Short mmCIF file of C-alpha atoms in Angstrom, two decimals:
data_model
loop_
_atom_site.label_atom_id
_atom_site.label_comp_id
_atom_site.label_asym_id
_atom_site.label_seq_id
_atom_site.Cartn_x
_atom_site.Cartn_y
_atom_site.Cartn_z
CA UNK H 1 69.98 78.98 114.26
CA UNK H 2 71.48 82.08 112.40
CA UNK H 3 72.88 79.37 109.33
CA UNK H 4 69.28 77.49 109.06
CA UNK H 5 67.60 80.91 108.72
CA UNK H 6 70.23 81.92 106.05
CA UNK H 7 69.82 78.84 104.40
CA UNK H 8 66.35 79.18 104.17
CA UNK H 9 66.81 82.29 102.85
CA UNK H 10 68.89 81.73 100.25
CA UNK H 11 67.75 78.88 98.60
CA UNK H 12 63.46 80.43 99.12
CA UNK H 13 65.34 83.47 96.86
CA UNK H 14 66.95 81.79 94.63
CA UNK H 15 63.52 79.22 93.53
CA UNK H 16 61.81 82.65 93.45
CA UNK H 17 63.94 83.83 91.09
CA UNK H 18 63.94 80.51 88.80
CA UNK H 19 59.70 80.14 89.23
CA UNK H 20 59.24 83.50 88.04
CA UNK H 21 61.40 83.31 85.30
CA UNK H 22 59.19 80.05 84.43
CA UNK H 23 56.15 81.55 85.38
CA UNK H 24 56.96 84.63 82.39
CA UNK H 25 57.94 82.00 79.73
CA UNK H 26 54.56 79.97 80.78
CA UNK H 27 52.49 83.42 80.11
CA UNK H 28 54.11 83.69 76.72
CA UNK H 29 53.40 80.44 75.94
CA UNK H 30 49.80 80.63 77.13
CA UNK H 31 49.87 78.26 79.57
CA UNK H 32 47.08 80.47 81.94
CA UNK H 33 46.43 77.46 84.28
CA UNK H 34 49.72 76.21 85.04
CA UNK H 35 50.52 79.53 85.94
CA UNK H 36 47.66 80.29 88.41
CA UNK H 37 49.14 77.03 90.42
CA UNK H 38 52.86 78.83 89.78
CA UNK H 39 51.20 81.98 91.41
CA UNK H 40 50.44 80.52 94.41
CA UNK H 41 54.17 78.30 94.83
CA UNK H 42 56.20 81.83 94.04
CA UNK H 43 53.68 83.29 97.03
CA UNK H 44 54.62 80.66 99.34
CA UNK H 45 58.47 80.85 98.59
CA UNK H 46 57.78 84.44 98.94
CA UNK H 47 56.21 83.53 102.32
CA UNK H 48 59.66 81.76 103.50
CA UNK H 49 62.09 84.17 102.50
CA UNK H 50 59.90 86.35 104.60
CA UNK H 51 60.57 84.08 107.06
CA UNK H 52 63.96 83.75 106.62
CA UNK H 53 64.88 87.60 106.57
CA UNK H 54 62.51 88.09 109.93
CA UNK H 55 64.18 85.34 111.69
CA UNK H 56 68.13 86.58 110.55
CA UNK H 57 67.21 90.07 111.92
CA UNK H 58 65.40 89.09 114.95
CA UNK H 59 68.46 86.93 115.77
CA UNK H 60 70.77 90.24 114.89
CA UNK H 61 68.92 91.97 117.55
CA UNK H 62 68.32 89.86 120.22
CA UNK H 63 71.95 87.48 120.36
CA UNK H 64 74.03 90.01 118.77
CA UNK H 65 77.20 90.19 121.47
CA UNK H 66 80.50 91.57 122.26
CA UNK H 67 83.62 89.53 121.83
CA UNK H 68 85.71 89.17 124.74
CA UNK H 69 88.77 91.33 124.12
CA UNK H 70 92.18 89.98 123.22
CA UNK H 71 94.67 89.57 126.37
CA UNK H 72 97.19 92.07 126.57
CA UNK H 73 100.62 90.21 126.37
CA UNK H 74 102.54 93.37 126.62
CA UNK H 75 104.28 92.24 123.29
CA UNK H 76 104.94 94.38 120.20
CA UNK H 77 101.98 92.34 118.26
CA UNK H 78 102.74 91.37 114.43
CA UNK H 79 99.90 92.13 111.79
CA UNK H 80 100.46 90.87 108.55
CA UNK H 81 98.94 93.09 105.51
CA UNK H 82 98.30 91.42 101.99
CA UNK H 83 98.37 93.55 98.85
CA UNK H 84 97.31 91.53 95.77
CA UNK H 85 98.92 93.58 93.16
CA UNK H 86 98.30 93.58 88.76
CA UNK H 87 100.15 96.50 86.38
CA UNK H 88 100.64 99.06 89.11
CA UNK H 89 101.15 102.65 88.40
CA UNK H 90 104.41 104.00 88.37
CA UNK H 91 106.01 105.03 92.28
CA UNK H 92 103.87 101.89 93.87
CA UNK H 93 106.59 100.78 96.01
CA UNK H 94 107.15 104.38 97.61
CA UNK H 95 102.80 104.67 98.90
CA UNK H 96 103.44 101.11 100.21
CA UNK H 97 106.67 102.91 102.08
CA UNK H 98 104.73 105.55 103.22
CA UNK H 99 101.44 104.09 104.01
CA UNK H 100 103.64 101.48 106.49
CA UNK H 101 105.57 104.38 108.04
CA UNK H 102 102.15 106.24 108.70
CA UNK H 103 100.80 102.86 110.50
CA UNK H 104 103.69 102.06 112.29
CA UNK H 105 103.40 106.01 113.80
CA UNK H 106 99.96 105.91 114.38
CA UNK H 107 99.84 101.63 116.17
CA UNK H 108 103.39 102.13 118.01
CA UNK H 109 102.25 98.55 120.01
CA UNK H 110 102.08 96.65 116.57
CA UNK H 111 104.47 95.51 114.10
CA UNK H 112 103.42 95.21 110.50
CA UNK H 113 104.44 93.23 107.67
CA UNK H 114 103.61 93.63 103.94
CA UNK H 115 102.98 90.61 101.45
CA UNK H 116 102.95 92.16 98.30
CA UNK H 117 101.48 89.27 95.82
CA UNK H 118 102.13 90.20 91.75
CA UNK H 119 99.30 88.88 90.33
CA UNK H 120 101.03 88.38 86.51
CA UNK H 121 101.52 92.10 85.73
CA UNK H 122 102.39 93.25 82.60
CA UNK H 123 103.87 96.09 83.74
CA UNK H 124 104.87 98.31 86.58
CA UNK H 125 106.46 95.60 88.97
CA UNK H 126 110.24 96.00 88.06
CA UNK H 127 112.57 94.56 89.95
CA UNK H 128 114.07 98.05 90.57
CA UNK H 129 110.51 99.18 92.49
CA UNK H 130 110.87 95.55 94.90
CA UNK H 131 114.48 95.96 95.68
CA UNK H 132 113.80 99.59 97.00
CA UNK H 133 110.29 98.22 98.77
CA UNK H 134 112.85 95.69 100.00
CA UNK H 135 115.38 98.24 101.02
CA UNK H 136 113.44 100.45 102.93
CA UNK H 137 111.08 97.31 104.40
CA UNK H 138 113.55 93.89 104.64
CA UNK H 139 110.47 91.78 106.03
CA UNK H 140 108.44 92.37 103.12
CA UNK H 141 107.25 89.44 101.38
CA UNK H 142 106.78 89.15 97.76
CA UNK H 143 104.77 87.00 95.94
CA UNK H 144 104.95 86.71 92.39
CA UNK H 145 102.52 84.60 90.21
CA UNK H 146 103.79 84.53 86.35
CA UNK H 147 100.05 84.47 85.35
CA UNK H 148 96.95 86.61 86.66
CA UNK H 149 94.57 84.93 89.23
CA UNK H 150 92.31 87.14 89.77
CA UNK H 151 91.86 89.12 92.77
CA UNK H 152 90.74 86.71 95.07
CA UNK H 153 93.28 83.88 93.75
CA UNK H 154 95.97 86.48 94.44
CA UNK H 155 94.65 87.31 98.37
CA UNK H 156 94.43 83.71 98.83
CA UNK H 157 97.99 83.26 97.48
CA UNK H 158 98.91 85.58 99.90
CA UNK H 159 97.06 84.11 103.08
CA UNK H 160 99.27 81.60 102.47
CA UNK H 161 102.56 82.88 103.46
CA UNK H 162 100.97 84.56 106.99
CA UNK H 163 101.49 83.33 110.42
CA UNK H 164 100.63 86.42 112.40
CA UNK H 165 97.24 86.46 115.05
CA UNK H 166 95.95 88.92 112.73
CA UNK H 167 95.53 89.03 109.01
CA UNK H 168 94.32 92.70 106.77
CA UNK H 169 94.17 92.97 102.95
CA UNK H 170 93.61 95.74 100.90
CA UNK H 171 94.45 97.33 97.31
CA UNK H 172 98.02 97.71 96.99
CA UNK H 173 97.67 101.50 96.73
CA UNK H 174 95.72 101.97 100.14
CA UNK H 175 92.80 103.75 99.14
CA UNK H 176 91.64 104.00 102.85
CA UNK H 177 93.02 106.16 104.80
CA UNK H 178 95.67 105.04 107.70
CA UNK H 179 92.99 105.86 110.66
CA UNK H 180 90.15 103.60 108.63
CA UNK H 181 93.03 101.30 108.82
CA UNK H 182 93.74 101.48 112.59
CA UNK H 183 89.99 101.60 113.41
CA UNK H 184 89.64 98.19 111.96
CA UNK H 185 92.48 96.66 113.89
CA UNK H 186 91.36 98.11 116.96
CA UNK H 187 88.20 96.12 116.60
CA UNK H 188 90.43 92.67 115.68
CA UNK H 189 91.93 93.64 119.28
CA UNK H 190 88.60 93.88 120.82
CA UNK H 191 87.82 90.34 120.32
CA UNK H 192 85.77 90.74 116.74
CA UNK H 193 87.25 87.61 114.11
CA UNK H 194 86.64 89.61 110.82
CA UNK H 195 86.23 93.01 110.56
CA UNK H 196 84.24 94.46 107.56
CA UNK H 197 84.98 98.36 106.12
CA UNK H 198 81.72 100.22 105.49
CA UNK H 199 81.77 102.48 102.85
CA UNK H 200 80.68 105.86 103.51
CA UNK H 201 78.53 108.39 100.96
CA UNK H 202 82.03 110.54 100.43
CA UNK H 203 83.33 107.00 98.89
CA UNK H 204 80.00 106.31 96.82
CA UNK H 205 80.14 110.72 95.32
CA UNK H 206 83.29 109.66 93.64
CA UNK H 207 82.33 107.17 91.84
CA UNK H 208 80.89 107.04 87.99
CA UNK H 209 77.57 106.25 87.75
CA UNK H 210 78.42 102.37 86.57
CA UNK H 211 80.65 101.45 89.86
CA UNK H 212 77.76 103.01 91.77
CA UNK H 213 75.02 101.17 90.23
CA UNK H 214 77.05 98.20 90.00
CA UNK H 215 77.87 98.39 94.30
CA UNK H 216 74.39 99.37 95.20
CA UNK H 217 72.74 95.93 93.31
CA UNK H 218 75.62 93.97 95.04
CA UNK H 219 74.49 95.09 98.27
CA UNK H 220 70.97 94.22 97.44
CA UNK H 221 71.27 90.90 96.22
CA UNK H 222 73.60 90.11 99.00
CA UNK H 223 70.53 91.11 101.18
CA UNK H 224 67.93 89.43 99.18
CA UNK H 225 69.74 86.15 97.95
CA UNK H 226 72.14 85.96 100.45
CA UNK H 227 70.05 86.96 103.87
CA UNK H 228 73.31 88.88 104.58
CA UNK H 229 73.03 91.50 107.60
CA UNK H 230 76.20 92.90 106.55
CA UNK H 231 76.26 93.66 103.02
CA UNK H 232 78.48 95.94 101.93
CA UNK H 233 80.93 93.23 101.27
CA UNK H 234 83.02 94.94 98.55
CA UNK H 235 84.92 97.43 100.29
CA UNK H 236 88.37 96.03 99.67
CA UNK H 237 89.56 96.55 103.30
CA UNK H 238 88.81 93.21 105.25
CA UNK H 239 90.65 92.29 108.83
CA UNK H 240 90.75 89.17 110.63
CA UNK H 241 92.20 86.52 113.04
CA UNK H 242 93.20 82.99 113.14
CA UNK H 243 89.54 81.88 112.81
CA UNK H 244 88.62 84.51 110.19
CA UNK H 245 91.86 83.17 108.03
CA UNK H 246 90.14 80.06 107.64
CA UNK H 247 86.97 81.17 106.21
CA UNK H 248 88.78 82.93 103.44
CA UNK H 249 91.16 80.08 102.94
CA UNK H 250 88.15 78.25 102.12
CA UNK H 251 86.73 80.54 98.97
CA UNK H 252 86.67 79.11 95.80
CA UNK H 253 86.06 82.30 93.71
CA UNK H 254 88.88 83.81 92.10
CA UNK H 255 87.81 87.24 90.84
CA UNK H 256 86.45 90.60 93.16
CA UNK H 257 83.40 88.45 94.73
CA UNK H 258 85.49 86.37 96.99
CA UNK H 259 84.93 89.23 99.27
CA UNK H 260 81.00 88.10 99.51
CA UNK H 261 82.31 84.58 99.76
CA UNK H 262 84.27 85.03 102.76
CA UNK H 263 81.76 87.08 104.90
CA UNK H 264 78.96 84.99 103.56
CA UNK H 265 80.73 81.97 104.71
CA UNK H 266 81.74 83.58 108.51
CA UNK H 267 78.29 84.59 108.60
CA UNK H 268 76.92 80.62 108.73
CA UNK H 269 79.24 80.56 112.12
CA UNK H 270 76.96 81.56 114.81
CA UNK H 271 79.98 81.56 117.02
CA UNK H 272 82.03 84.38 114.74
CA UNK H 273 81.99 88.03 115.60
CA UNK H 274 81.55 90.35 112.96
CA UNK H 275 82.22 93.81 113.04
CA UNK H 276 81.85 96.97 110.50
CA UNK H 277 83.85 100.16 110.66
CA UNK H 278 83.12 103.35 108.34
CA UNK H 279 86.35 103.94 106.52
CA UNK H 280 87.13 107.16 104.62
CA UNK H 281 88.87 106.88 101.44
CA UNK H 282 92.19 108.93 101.06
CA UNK H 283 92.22 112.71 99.41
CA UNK H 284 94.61 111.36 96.32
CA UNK H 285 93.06 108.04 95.17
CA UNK H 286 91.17 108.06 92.29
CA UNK H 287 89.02 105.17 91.61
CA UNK H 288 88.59 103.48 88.48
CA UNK H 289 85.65 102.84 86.24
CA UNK H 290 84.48 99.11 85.89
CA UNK H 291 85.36 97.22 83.24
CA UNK H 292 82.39 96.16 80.18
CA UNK H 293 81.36 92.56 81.12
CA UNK H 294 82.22 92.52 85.07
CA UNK H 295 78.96 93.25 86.52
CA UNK H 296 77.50 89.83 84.56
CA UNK H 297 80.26 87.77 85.27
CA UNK H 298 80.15 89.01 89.07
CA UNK H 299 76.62 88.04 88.84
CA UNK H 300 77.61 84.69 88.12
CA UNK H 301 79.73 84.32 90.72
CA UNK H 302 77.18 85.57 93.14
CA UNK H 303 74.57 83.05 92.15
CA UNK H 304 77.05 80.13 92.27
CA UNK H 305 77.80 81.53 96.02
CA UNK H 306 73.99 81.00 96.75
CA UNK H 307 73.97 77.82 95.16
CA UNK H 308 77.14 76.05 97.05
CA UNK H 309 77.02 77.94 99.99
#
């Protein structure tokens, strides 16, 4: 029910976005009555998008339900953490120290593992900052691809070498802060197969004007094209089980929107649970600007997603 509804979603927005686009080069051409009968198919795509969005939300409401929890084994459980990973600043390894000694304090019950993927730097990853990450952590796993995959090539990479019940990634200088962290494993626990962080208005005051533009038209085209009820997809802190691994073993994009990939494509799965946490970011990080051409390639990406599915 839930996939049919986003289907028709997405494919009713994305013909209303090709008619009207026909519909304006018609006008300029002066073609007055083919446009009157364009008029009324853009009103009835309109009409089943409509639809679409009332159906996806109605379904939200009314069949939204709670996972079971996870059994408790009385184990020490294993949770695997990948950090994709390009020209790192200077003292990388020692946050990645930290960060695991914080979570390890906080989650005494769980075990965590890092899987550091180099995604072709340039710069930064010595060999001198992974033998003291190795040092102080022996379990850590490194990954390292000679040439850059992209962020989503390099996550992927990762998934690849993890075999615990539950799966995180994140930036490699975790800009969340360690409770954000724990909150979203806590849900995992609870039964929930990906778990979604939810940016909060602290996160959106510090950044520039084109990251904020750029994250607020990402959450509304996920809505529009995507019929997405969760749609801040872009937070960079994503945790999951078994069944959640698959769904982002199954992404095809290789830059920053695999993120909208992988919850777009556990979103078709009326049987998935879904869950989003409010995360804080930490006092230190400082977030970049985005680069000159990202937004429009991103926008690619996001209109290939609606196309596949």
């Amino acid at each position: 029910m839930r996939k049919n509804m986003q289907i028709l979603t997405r494919y009713s927005a994305l013909f209303i976005v090709v008619v009207t686009i026909l519909l304006g080069i018609l006008y300029i051409l002066g073609s007055r009555e083919i446009c009157a009968v364009g008029l009324s198919l853009l009103f009835g795509l309109i009409t089943l998008w409509v639809i679409g969005r009332v159906g996806l939300l109605a379904f939200h409401i009314l069949f939204h339900k709670r996972p079971g929890a996870l059994s408790d084994t009385g184990k020490v459980e294993s949770v695997d953490i990948i950090l994709p990973c390009y020209n790192p600043y200077q003292g990388w390894e020692q946050t990645m120290i930290e960060q695991h000694k914080e979570l390890e304090n906080l989650m005494h019950d769980y075990e965590f593992r890092l899987i550091v993927v180099n995604d072709g730097s340039k710069r930064g990853f010595t060999k001198e900052a992974v033998e003291r990450l190795k040092v102080a952590l022996p379990d850590t796993i490194i990954v390292d691809n000679k040439n850059n995959q992209g962020k989503g090539g390099a996550v992927r990479d990762g998934l690849k070498y993890s075999d615990s019940k539950l799966t995180l990634y994140t930036d490699y200088d975790f800009p969340y802060q360690t409770e954000s962290i724990c909150r979203v494993i806590e849900c995992l626990k609870a039964g929930y197969d990906v778990v979604i962080a939810r940016r909060n208005r602290t996160y959106y005051s510090q950044l520039s004007t084109r990251r904020k533009l750029a994250s607020h038209a990402s959450r509304f085209l996920n809505f529009m094209l995507l019929g997405l009820t969760y749609t801040d997809t872009q937070g960079g802190l994503k945790g999951f089980n078994r069944k959640g691994k698959g769904f982002l073993a199954s992404t095809r994009i290789k830059q920053f929107l695999f993120d909208t990939e992988f919850i777009y494509k556990a979103s078709l799965d009326d049987t998935t649970y879904i869950k989003e946490v409010f995360v804080d970011l930490r006092n230190e990080v400082m977030l970049p600007d985005m680069k000159k051409g990202v937004f429009l390639n991103e926008l690619k990406n996001l209109f290939m997603i609606c196309w596949r599915g």
